[in-house]
Short mmCIF file of C-alpha atoms and ligand atoms in Angstrom, two decimals:
data_model
loop_
_atom_site.label_atom_id
_atom_site.label_comp_id
_atom_site.label_asym_id
_atom_site.label_seq_id
_atom_site.Cartn_x
_atom_site.Cartn_y
_atom_site.Cartn_z
CA MET A 1 -8.45 -15.42 -11.20
CA PRO A 2 -11.38 -14.20 -13.26
CA GLU A 3 -12.51 -10.67 -12.49
CA HIS A 4 -15.17 -10.91 -9.81
CA THR A 5 -18.06 -8.89 -8.45
CA SER A 6 -20.21 -10.12 -5.58
CA SER A 7 -23.76 -11.19 -6.39
CA PRO A 8 -26.19 -8.28 -6.67
CA SER A 9 -28.19 -9.52 -3.67
CA ALA A 10 -25.18 -9.69 -1.31
CA PRO A 11 -24.22 -6.50 0.51
CA ALA A 12 -21.35 -4.57 -1.04
CA ALA A 13 -18.34 -3.28 0.91
CA VAL A 14 -18.62 0.51 0.85
CA LEU A 15 -15.64 2.67 1.77
CA CYS A 16 -16.73 5.18 4.42
CA GLY A 17 -13.50 6.30 6.06
CA VAL A 18 -9.85 6.75 5.12
CA ALA A 19 -6.64 7.88 6.81
CA GLY A 20 -2.88 7.63 6.61
CA TRP A 21 -0.09 8.02 9.11
CA VAL A 22 3.69 8.11 8.74
CA PRO A 23 6.29 8.30 11.49
CA PRO A 24 7.57 11.86 11.91
CA ARG A 25 11.23 11.16 11.13
CA VAL A 26 12.07 12.19 7.55
CA VAL A 27 15.11 10.72 5.78
CA THR A 28 16.21 12.61 2.68
CA ASN A 29 18.19 11.22 -0.22
CA ASP A 30 21.15 13.33 0.87
CA GLU A 31 21.06 11.75 4.32
CA LEU A 32 21.16 8.27 2.75
CA ALA A 33 24.06 9.35 0.54
CA GLU A 34 26.07 10.11 3.69
CA ARG A 35 26.26 6.38 4.47
CA LEU A 36 25.63 4.69 1.10
CA ASP A 37 27.34 4.85 -2.27
CA THR A 38 24.46 6.73 -3.90
CA ASP A 39 23.28 10.27 -4.54
CA ASP A 40 20.12 12.33 -4.72
CA THR A 41 20.12 12.54 -8.53
CA TRP A 42 20.37 8.76 -8.98
CA ILE A 43 17.56 8.12 -6.52
CA ARG A 44 15.26 10.81 -7.94
CA THR A 45 15.76 9.90 -11.56
CA ARG A 46 15.62 6.10 -11.08
CA THR A 47 12.72 6.01 -8.61
CA GLY A 48 11.04 9.44 -8.29
CA ILE A 49 11.69 9.37 -4.52
CA ARG A 50 12.92 12.50 -2.72
CA ARG A 51 12.44 11.42 0.86
CA ARG A 52 10.80 8.79 3.05
CA HIS A 53 9.60 8.53 6.66
CA ILE A 54 11.33 6.02 8.91
CA ALA A 55 10.17 4.51 12.19
CA GLU A 56 12.16 5.28 15.32
CA PRO A 57 14.06 2.41 16.96
CA GLY A 58 11.50 0.46 18.95
CA GLN A 59 8.56 1.70 16.86
CA ALA A 60 6.82 -1.38 15.41
CA THR A 61 4.30 -1.88 12.61
CA SER A 62 1.39 -2.03 15.07
CA ASP A 63 2.32 1.42 16.40
CA LEU A 64 1.83 2.88 12.92
CA ALA A 65 -1.28 0.76 12.30
CA VAL A 66 -2.97 1.99 15.49
CA GLU A 67 -2.43 5.63 14.49
CA ALA A 68 -3.87 5.11 10.99
CA GLY A 69 -6.72 2.97 12.32
CA ARG A 70 -7.73 5.55 14.92
CA LEU A 71 -7.75 8.32 12.30
CA ALA A 72 -9.79 6.22 9.87
CA LEU A 73 -12.40 5.43 12.53
CA ARG A 74 -12.65 9.15 13.26
CA ASN A 75 -12.91 9.97 9.53
CA ALA A 76 -15.82 7.51 9.27
CA GLY A 77 -17.52 9.22 12.21
CA PHE A 78 -17.08 6.19 14.50
CA ASP A 79 -15.99 6.41 18.10
CA PRO A 80 -12.20 6.11 17.79
CA VAL A 81 -11.64 5.08 21.38
CA GLY A 82 -13.34 1.75 21.56
CA THR A 83 -16.71 0.21 22.25
CA ASP A 84 -19.81 2.33 22.87
CA ALA A 85 -21.92 2.39 26.04
CA THR A 86 -23.74 -0.78 24.99
CA GLY A 87 -20.43 -2.60 24.65
CA THR A 88 -20.61 -2.67 20.85
CA ASP A 89 -17.39 -2.35 18.88
CA PRO A 90 -17.47 0.21 16.05
CA VAL A 91 -16.25 -2.50 13.64
CA ASP A 92 -16.78 -6.26 13.54
CA ALA A 93 -13.37 -7.10 12.12
CA VAL A 94 -9.87 -5.65 11.93
CA ILE A 95 -7.60 -6.77 9.12
CA VAL A 96 -3.94 -5.76 9.11
CA THR A 97 -2.08 -6.40 5.91
CA THR A 98 1.67 -6.33 6.34
CA THR A 99 4.99 -7.92 5.41
CA THR A 100 6.55 -6.70 8.63
CA PRO A 101 4.36 -8.03 11.46
CA ASP A 102 5.42 -7.18 15.00
CA ARG A 103 6.39 -10.84 15.44
CA PRO A 104 6.07 -14.09 13.43
CA CYS A 105 3.46 -15.14 16.04
CA PRO A 106 0.80 -14.01 16.89
CA ALA A 107 -0.76 -11.91 14.12
CA THR A 108 -0.48 -8.12 14.53
CA ALA A 109 -4.19 -7.31 14.09
CA PRO A 110 -5.46 -8.52 17.52
CA ALA A 111 -3.02 -6.21 19.34
CA VAL A 112 -4.04 -3.32 17.06
CA ALA A 113 -7.73 -4.01 17.75
CA ALA A 114 -7.09 -4.12 21.50
CA ARG A 115 -5.15 -0.87 21.45
CA LEU A 116 -8.04 0.75 19.59
CA GLY A 117 -10.21 -0.27 22.53
CA LEU A 118 -12.14 -2.98 20.67
CA LYS A 119 -13.40 -5.76 22.88
CA ARG A 120 -14.40 -8.59 20.60
CA ALA A 121 -13.85 -7.72 16.93
CA ALA A 122 -12.38 -10.50 14.78
CA ALA A 123 -8.76 -9.65 14.01
CA PHE A 124 -6.28 -11.26 11.64
CA ASP A 125 -3.45 -10.46 9.24
CA VAL A 126 -3.36 -10.80 5.46
CA GLY A 127 0.02 -11.33 3.80
CA ALA A 128 0.39 -10.53 0.12
CA VAL A 129 3.45 -8.25 0.35
CA CYS A 130 2.85 -5.01 -1.58
CA THR A 131 -0.44 -6.34 -3.00
CA GLY A 132 -1.75 -6.77 0.54
CA PHE A 133 -4.12 -3.82 0.52
CA VAL A 134 -6.04 -4.97 -2.57
CA TYR A 135 -6.14 -8.57 -1.21
CA GLY A 136 -7.31 -7.09 2.09
CA LEU A 137 -10.08 -5.16 0.35
CA ALA A 138 -11.26 -8.36 -1.33
CA THR A 139 -11.15 -10.18 2.02
CA ALA A 140 -13.13 -7.41 3.72
CA ALA A 141 -15.64 -7.43 0.85
CA GLY A 142 -16.04 -11.19 1.33
CA LEU A 143 -16.68 -10.82 5.08
CA ILE A 144 -19.32 -8.21 4.34
CA ALA A 145 -20.94 -10.06 1.41
CA SER A 146 -21.24 -13.23 3.50
CA GLY A 147 -22.82 -11.36 6.41
CA VAL A 148 -19.96 -12.25 8.77
CA ALA A 149 -19.18 -8.56 9.32
CA ALA A 150 -21.09 -5.34 8.71
CA ARG A 151 -18.13 -3.02 9.31
CA VAL A 152 -14.45 -3.73 8.76
CA LEU A 153 -11.32 -1.75 9.56
CA LEU A 154 -8.63 -2.59 7.00
CA ILE A 155 -5.12 -1.32 7.69
CA GLY A 156 -2.09 -1.60 5.41
CA ALA A 157 1.02 -1.04 7.51
CA ASP A 158 4.69 -1.73 6.97
CA THR A 159 8.02 -0.86 8.53
CA TYR A 160 10.42 -2.00 5.82
CA SER A 161 13.22 -0.22 7.67
CA THR A 162 13.10 -3.15 10.12
CA ILE A 163 13.93 -5.77 7.44
CA VAL A 164 15.95 -3.88 4.80
CA ASP A 165 19.71 -4.01 5.34
CA PRO A 166 20.69 -0.36 5.93
CA LEU A 167 23.86 -1.05 3.91
CA ASP A 168 21.93 -2.39 0.89
CA ARG A 169 21.81 0.67 -1.36
CA ALA A 170 19.44 -0.85 -3.91
CA ASN A 171 16.65 -1.39 -1.34
CA ALA A 172 17.41 1.14 1.41
CA ILE A 173 16.68 3.98 -1.01
CA ILE A 174 13.26 2.71 -2.12
CA PHE A 175 11.39 1.74 1.00
CA GLY A 176 9.76 3.94 3.63
CA ASP A 177 7.57 3.20 6.63
CA GLY A 178 3.89 4.08 6.94
CA ALA A 179 0.31 2.99 7.47
CA GLY A 180 -2.97 3.64 5.71
CA ALA A 181 -6.44 2.54 6.71
CA VAL A 182 -9.98 2.40 5.40
CA ILE A 183 -13.33 1.59 6.96
CA LEU A 184 -15.74 -0.52 4.92
CA ARG A 185 -19.42 -0.92 5.74
CA ALA A 186 -22.21 -3.02 4.27
CA GLY A 187 -24.09 -1.15 1.55
CA ASP A 188 -25.29 -1.31 -2.04
CA ASN A 189 -23.26 -2.15 -5.11
CA ASP A 190 -24.35 0.99 -6.93
CA GLU A 191 -23.58 3.53 -4.21
CA PRO A 192 -20.40 5.64 -4.18
CA GLY A 193 -17.63 3.92 -2.23
CA ALA A 194 -18.66 0.36 -3.21
CA VAL A 195 -15.51 -1.62 -4.05
CA GLY A 196 -15.77 -4.28 -6.70
CA HIS A 197 -14.65 -5.84 -9.96
CA PHE A 198 -11.64 -7.44 -8.29
CA ASP A 199 -8.90 -9.06 -10.30
CA LEU A 200 -6.45 -10.99 -8.08
CA GLY A 201 -3.59 -13.21 -9.14
CA SER A 202 -0.28 -14.78 -8.22
CA ASP A 203 2.70 -16.60 -9.72
CA GLY A 204 4.65 -18.38 -6.99
CA THR A 205 7.23 -19.71 -9.44
CA HIS A 206 8.93 -16.34 -8.92
CA GLU A 207 8.89 -16.40 -5.12
CA ASP A 208 12.66 -15.94 -5.09
CA LEU A 209 12.50 -12.47 -6.69
CA ILE A 210 11.38 -10.84 -3.42
CA LEU A 211 12.04 -12.58 -0.12
CA VAL A 212 13.33 -12.64 3.42
CA ALA A 213 15.03 -16.05 3.58
CA ALA A 214 15.04 -16.58 7.36
CA GLY A 215 12.42 -16.21 10.07
CA GLY A 216 9.99 -18.85 8.79
CA SER A 217 9.77 -22.63 8.61
CA ARG A 218 11.89 -22.99 5.46
CA ARG A 219 15.07 -21.69 7.06
CA ARG A 220 14.67 -23.11 10.55
CA SER A 221 16.18 -21.20 13.44
CA VAL A 222 17.09 -24.55 15.03
CA ASP A 223 19.54 -25.05 12.14
CA GLY A 224 21.73 -22.25 13.49
CA GLU A 225 21.89 -18.50 13.31
CA PRO A 226 20.86 -17.09 9.92
CA THR A 227 23.44 -15.07 8.04
CA ARG A 228 23.10 -11.31 7.63
CA ALA A 229 21.82 -11.78 4.06
CA GLU A 230 19.25 -14.38 5.13
CA ARG A 231 17.85 -12.08 7.80
CA HIS A 232 17.29 -9.17 5.45
CA PHE A 233 14.89 -8.32 2.65
CA ALA A 234 16.24 -9.27 -0.78
CA MET A 235 14.85 -8.19 -4.14
CA ARG A 236 16.06 -8.77 -7.70
CA GLY A 237 14.98 -5.24 -8.58
CA ASN A 238 15.50 -5.33 -12.30
CA GLU A 239 13.47 -8.50 -12.89
CA VAL A 240 10.79 -7.35 -10.44
CA TYR A 241 10.54 -4.10 -12.34
CA ARG A 242 9.68 -5.87 -15.60
CA HIS A 243 7.11 -8.14 -13.94
CA ALA A 244 5.57 -5.15 -12.14
CA VAL A 245 4.91 -3.25 -15.36
CA THR A 246 3.41 -6.17 -17.28
CA ARG A 247 1.40 -7.68 -14.39
CA MET A 248 -0.04 -4.36 -13.21
CA ALA A 249 -1.08 -3.36 -16.73
CA ALA A 250 -2.68 -6.79 -17.36
CA SER A 251 -4.52 -6.75 -14.02
CA ALA A 252 -5.78 -3.21 -14.56
CA ARG A 253 -7.03 -4.20 -18.02
CA ALA A 254 -8.81 -7.30 -16.68
CA THR A 255 -10.62 -5.23 -14.08
CA LEU A 256 -11.60 -2.51 -16.54
CA SER A 257 -12.91 -4.95 -19.13
CA GLY A 258 -14.82 -6.93 -16.45
CA ALA A 259 -16.57 -3.75 -15.39
CA GLY A 260 -17.15 -2.54 -18.94
CA TRP A 261 -15.08 0.59 -18.25
CA LYS A 262 -12.89 2.20 -20.87
CA THR A 263 -9.53 3.67 -19.91
CA ASP A 264 -11.06 7.09 -20.32
CA ASP A 265 -13.63 6.32 -17.61
CA VAL A 266 -10.81 6.32 -15.03
CA ASP A 267 -10.44 9.70 -13.33
CA HIS A 268 -7.61 8.52 -11.06
CA PHE A 269 -5.31 5.55 -11.32
CA VAL A 270 -4.08 4.73 -7.80
CA PRO A 271 -1.26 2.21 -8.13
CA HIS A 272 0.99 0.69 -5.49
CA GLN A 273 3.81 3.21 -5.23
CA ALA A 274 6.62 0.88 -6.32
CA ASN A 275 8.76 3.23 -8.38
CA LEU A 276 7.57 6.32 -10.27
CA ARG A 277 8.97 4.94 -13.54
CA ILE A 278 6.88 1.78 -13.06
CA LEU A 279 3.74 3.82 -12.40
CA HIS A 280 4.27 5.93 -15.50
CA SER A 281 5.06 2.91 -17.66
CA VAL A 282 1.83 1.23 -16.55
CA ALA A 283 -0.16 4.43 -17.16
CA ASP A 284 1.43 4.75 -20.63
CA ASP A 285 0.68 1.10 -21.39
CA LEU A 286 -2.98 1.61 -20.43
CA GLY A 287 -3.19 4.82 -22.48
CA LEU A 288 -3.92 6.85 -19.32
CA PRO A 289 -2.54 10.40 -19.14
CA ARG A 290 0.15 10.48 -16.44
CA GLU A 291 -1.67 13.34 -14.67
CA ARG A 292 -4.37 10.83 -13.74
CA CYS A 293 -1.83 8.70 -11.89
CA VAL A 294 -1.95 9.42 -8.15
CA ALA A 295 1.65 9.48 -6.97
CA ASN A 296 3.03 10.43 -3.56
CA ILE A 297 6.12 8.23 -3.80
CA ASP A 298 8.25 11.38 -3.95
CA ALA A 299 7.37 12.15 -0.31
CA VAL A 300 7.03 8.69 1.27
CA GLY A 301 8.85 6.17 -0.93
CA ASN A 302 7.54 2.64 -1.37
CA THR A 303 5.61 1.84 1.83
CA GLY A 304 4.57 -1.70 0.88
CA ALA A 305 1.04 -2.63 1.93
CA ALA A 306 0.48 0.92 3.18
CA SER A 307 1.12 2.60 -0.14
CA ILE A 308 -2.35 2.57 -1.75
CA PRO A 309 -4.35 3.67 1.34
CA LEU A 310 -1.67 6.25 2.11
CA ALA A 311 -1.92 7.58 -1.45
CA LEU A 312 -5.73 7.63 -1.16
CA ALA A 313 -5.61 9.51 2.15
CA ASP A 314 -3.06 11.97 0.82
CA ALA A 315 -5.00 12.62 -2.40
CA ALA A 316 -8.31 12.96 -0.53
CA ALA A 317 -6.74 15.35 1.99
CA ARG A 318 -5.47 17.48 -0.88
CA ARG A 319 -8.86 17.32 -2.66
CA VAL A 320 -7.16 15.73 -5.66
CA ILE A 321 -9.72 12.93 -5.39
CA ARG A 322 -13.26 14.26 -5.07
CA PRO A 323 -16.64 12.66 -4.45
CA GLY A 324 -17.91 11.01 -7.62
CA ASP A 325 -14.43 10.46 -9.13
CA ARG A 326 -13.88 6.98 -10.56
CA LEU A 327 -10.80 5.17 -9.27
CA LEU A 328 -8.78 2.22 -10.49
CA LEU A 329 -6.58 0.64 -7.78
CA THR A 330 -3.78 -1.68 -8.90
CA ALA A 331 -1.07 -3.35 -6.83
CA PHE A 332 1.86 -5.67 -7.37
CA GLY A 333 4.24 -7.33 -4.96
CA GLY A 334 6.27 -10.29 -3.79
CA GLY A 335 4.86 -13.73 -4.23
CA LEU A 336 4.53 -12.71 -6.97
CA THR A 337 1.08 -11.26 -6.40
CA TRP A 338 -1.05 -8.63 -8.09
CA GLY A 339 -4.56 -7.25 -7.93
CA SER A 340 -6.91 -4.48 -9.03
CA CYS A 341 -10.36 -3.17 -8.22
CA LEU A 342 -12.61 -0.19 -8.88
CA LEU A 343 -14.57 2.26 -6.81
CA THR A 344 -16.29 5.60 -7.12
CA TRP A 345 -15.05 7.97 -4.43
CA PRO A 346 -17.69 8.61 -1.76
CA ARG A 347 -18.50 11.84 0.09
CA LEU A 348 -16.26 11.85 3.20
CA PRO A 349 -14.88 14.51 5.49
CA PRO A 350 -11.40 15.27 4.10
CA PRO A 351 -8.90 13.23 6.13
CA THR A 352 -5.97 14.78 7.96
CA HIS A 353 -2.92 15.27 5.74
CA PRO A 354 -0.75 12.22 6.39
CA HIS A 355 2.45 14.07 5.43
CA ASP A 356 3.66 17.31 3.91
CA PRO A 357 3.23 17.28 0.15
CA LEU A 358 6.37 17.99 -1.83
CA VAL A 359 5.18 18.79 -5.34
CA PRO A 360 1.77 18.83 -7.03
CA TYR A 361 0.49 15.56 -8.45
CA GLY A 362 1.66 14.85 -11.95
CA LYS A 363 4.59 17.23 -11.50
CA GLY A 364 6.80 15.04 -9.33
CA ALA A 365 8.18 13.28 -12.35
CA ASP A 366 11.90 13.72 -12.40
CA ALA A 367 12.02 10.17 -13.62
CA PRO A 368 12.64 9.45 -17.30
CA SER A 369 10.03 7.31 -19.03
O1 UT7 B 1 7.12 -2.97 -4.19
C1 UT7 B 1 6.86 -3.97 -5.10
C2 UT7 B 1 8.02 -4.55 -5.79
N1 UT7 B 1 9.15 -3.68 -5.98
C3 UT7 B 1 9.31 -2.99 -7.11
O2 UT7 B 1 8.45 -2.95 -7.96
C4 UT7 B 1 10.66 -2.32 -7.33
C5 UT7 B 1 11.14 -2.69 -8.71
N2 UT7 B 1 12.54 -2.33 -9.00
C6 UT7 B 1 13.03 -1.07 -9.00
O3 UT7 B 1 12.34 -0.13 -8.64
C7 UT7 B 1 14.40 -0.85 -9.55
O4 UT7 B 1 14.86 -2.05 -10.11
C8 UT7 B 1 15.45 -0.36 -8.50
C9 UT7 B 1 15.13 1.06 -8.07
C10 UT7 B 1 15.48 -1.30 -7.31
C11 UT7 B 1 16.83 -0.32 -9.12
O5 UT7 B 1 16.82 0.50 -10.26
P1 UT7 B 1 17.34 -0.03 -11.67
O6 UT7 B 1 17.20 1.09 -12.60
O7 UT7 B 1 16.61 -1.30 -11.98
O8 UT7 B 1 18.86 -0.30 -11.35
P2 UT7 B 1 19.68 -1.65 -11.59
O9 UT7 B 1 19.39 -2.62 -10.50
O10 UT7 B 1 19.53 -2.08 -13.01
O11 UT7 B 1 21.15 -1.11 -11.42
C12 UT7 B 1 21.74 -0.19 -12.36
C13 UT7 B 1 23.04 0.29 -11.78
C14 UT7 B 1 23.91 -0.83 -11.23
O12 UT7 B 1 25.26 -0.48 -11.47
P3 UT7 B 1 26.07 -1.16 -12.71
O13 UT7 B 1 26.04 -2.63 -12.44
O14 UT7 B 1 25.28 -0.77 -13.94
O15 UT7 B 1 27.41 -0.52 -12.61
C15 UT7 B 1 23.65 -0.79 -9.76
O16 UT7 B 1 24.72 -1.29 -9.00
O17 UT7 B 1 22.77 1.15 -10.67
C16 UT7 B 1 23.49 0.68 -9.54
N3 UT7 B 1 22.73 1.02 -8.35
C17 UT7 B 1 22.83 2.20 -7.74
N4 UT7 B 1 23.60 3.28 -7.99
C18 UT7 B 1 23.47 4.35 -7.17
C19 UT7 B 1 21.79 0.27 -7.70
N5 UT7 B 1 21.31 0.96 -6.65
C20 UT7 B 1 21.94 2.17 -6.65
C21 UT7 B 1 21.87 3.29 -5.82
N6 UT7 B 1 22.65 4.37 -6.13
N7 UT7 B 1 21.05 3.36 -4.77
#
């Protein structure tokens, strides 16, 4: 899709709140190595991951989404416990982007909105696997540009631990659970926080590279119980890796050239936290110093649709990202899907730290290039 910015007369979507939340339970590489044929060194050097947070049994995606959503509303200065005295909701729409909805039906967002105390906000899910947050941003920007909504709560939330086979060492080591959220309000294209210059794309000819075979209409439950493999998340990691590097670099370039930005104009590259080696390869390909790559994958792993807002919340909490800094967001995921956009970081109260940091940014690179 050609890089796109909304018309100058339409309101822009301006980021005015951010937050992240991860379940308290930490799973280290050593703990995984107790049950899987793997070890801390392999995981650190091949992925950059040192630990991840995992949902408790019974803890669903909406539980994480509600926590992040409530914190984001508070960060934006909105009443986090529902409608005001006049019965007005603090946001007009709630979008949850996830690959691990609470159930195949209904969408997860209406329950999240209700648990946040909202009475009438539109609520729906967006599915674009790990690209979901950037697709969600574009969707929110569209709602705002068209006048359908003036304020949107966008939450990226995933509990991959509920679909990854715990005995699958290739995937169990990468994914973690978490949620990240932003509030977007109607504003001007030239004010800090305005998101724009989207580049979105997909190539469904590679749908088989990342999939859960059962649970949808293709593999019907009426045809008998799915096998263990069909019920779990499957990824051809090596092939996905190559696509991730080339597609993310191409998408980032398309967005930069559409905006007339040079690589050097980017203060922080905030990519989907797929694998630290992928992030560094993309940064190298773009000619961006690796220190400008925001990476918290060491502490949380790959959290799917949550990874970019969680990285934003973490970096903002640590004052790594400061008001006025120029950000390039780039994601890649199953589908295949990819997307990028730009924003200048607005002045916000620093959000709560979503998790304990492990190592300073740019120094978590145990991974070879
Ligand atoms: O979130 C969006 C989409 N996802 C991604 O972008 C993830 C992309 N892929 C990856 O990050 C990497 O492909 C993985 C981390 C999944 C795997 O790393 P890799 O360097 O591509 O490993 P590989 O699949 O090429 O496997 C190399 C070797 C194999 O052994 P042999 O056949 O060479 O003897 C694997 O069996 O490493 C083995 N292996 C492991 N060894 C120890 C695979 N997983 C593990 C493990 N511990 N956990």
